[in-house]
Coordinates of C-alpha atoms in Angstrom, one line a residue:
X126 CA -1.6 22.7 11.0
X127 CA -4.2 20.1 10.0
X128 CA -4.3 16.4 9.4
X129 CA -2.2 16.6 6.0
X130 CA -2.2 11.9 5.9
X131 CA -3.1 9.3 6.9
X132 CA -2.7 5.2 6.9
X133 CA -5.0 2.4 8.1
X134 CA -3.5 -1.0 8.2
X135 CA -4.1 -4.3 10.2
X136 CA -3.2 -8.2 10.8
X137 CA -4.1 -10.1 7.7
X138 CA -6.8 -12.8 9.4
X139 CA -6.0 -16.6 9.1
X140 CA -2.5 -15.7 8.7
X141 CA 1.2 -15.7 10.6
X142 CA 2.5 -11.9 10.8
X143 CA 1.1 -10.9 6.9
X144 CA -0.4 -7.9 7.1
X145 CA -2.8 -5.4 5.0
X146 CA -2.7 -2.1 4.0
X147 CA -6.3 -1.0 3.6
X148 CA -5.6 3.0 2.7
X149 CA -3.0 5.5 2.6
X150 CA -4.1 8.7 1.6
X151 CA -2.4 12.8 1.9
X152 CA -4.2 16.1 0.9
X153 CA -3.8 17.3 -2.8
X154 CA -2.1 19.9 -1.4
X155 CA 1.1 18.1 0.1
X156 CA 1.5 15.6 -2.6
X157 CA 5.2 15.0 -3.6
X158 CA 6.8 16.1 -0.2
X159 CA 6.9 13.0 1.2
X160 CA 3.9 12.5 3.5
X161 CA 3.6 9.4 1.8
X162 CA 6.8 8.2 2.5
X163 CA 6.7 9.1 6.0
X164 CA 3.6 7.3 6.7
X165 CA 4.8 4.1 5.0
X166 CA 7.9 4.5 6.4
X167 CA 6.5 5.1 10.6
X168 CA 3.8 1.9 9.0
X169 CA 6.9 -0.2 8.4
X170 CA 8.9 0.2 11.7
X171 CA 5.8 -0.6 14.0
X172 CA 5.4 -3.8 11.9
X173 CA 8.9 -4.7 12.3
X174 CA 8.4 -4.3 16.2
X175 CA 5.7 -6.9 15.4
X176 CA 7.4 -9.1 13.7
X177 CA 5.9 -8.6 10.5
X178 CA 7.0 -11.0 8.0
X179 CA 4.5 -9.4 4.9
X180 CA 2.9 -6.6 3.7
X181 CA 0.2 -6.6 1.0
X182 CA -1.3 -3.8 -1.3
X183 CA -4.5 -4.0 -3.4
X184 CA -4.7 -1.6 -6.1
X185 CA -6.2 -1.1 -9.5
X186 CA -4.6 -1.6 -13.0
X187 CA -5.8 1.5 -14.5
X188 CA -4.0 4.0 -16.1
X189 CA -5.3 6.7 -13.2
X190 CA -3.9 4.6 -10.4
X191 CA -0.5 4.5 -12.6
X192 CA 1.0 7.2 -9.6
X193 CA -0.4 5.1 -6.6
X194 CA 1.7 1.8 -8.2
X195 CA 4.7 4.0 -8.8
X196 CA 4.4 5.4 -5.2
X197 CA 4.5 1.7 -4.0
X198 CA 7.2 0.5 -6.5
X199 CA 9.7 3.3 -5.4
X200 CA 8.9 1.9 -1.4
X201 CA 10.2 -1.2 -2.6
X202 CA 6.5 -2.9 -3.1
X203 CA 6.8 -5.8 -6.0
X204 CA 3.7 -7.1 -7.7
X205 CA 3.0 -10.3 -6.6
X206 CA -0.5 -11.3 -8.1
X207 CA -3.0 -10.0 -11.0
X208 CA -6.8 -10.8 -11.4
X209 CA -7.9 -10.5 -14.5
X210 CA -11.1 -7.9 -14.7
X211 CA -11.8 -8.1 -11.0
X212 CA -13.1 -4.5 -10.5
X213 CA -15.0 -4.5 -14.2
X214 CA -13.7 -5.6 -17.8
X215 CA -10.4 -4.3 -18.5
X216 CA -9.5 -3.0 -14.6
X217 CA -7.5 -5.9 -12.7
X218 CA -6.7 -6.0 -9.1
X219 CA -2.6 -5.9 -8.4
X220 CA -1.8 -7.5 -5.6
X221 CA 1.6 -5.6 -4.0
X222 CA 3.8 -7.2 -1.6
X223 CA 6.8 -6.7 0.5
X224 CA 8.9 -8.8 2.0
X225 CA 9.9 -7.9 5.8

């Protein structure tokens, strides 16, 4: 066996226990078995253990990261915020949240 995921996430700065997700990523080839899940679920419990009150998500609004903001929505991620053509004209940034 190999390294099959991965997630890097951290202590929002200038905040009280909000913290980022930066990158979750598993190999094309275990897509759909729940890697995913796992890793945002194993994410989740050590930021309850640290008292985590908020979780946030950037992502695109593009039709090809339609999966990624499905994968979030069925974790229970909410959209809370939407920048107009942040990446280029016509791609907003989604800002995903969830509530600890």
């Amino acid at each position: 066996g190999g390294l099959v995921g991965y997630c890097c996430y951290g202590p929002t700065p200038m905040t009280e226990n909000t913290f980022d997700l930066y990158w979750i990523a598993s190999a094309p080839e275990v897509r759909g078995q729940g890697i995913g899940a796992g890793l945002i679920s194993a994410m989740e419990a050590d930021l309850r253990r640290r008292k985590a009150r908020i979780i946030r998500v950037e992502t695109s609004a593009t039709e090809a990261y339609g999966p990624t903001r499905g994968f979030y929505a069925s974790m229970k991620y909410g959209e809370e915020a939407r920048i107009k053509d942040f990446y280029k004209q016509g791609d907003d940034l989604i800002i995903l949240t969830k509530r600890m």
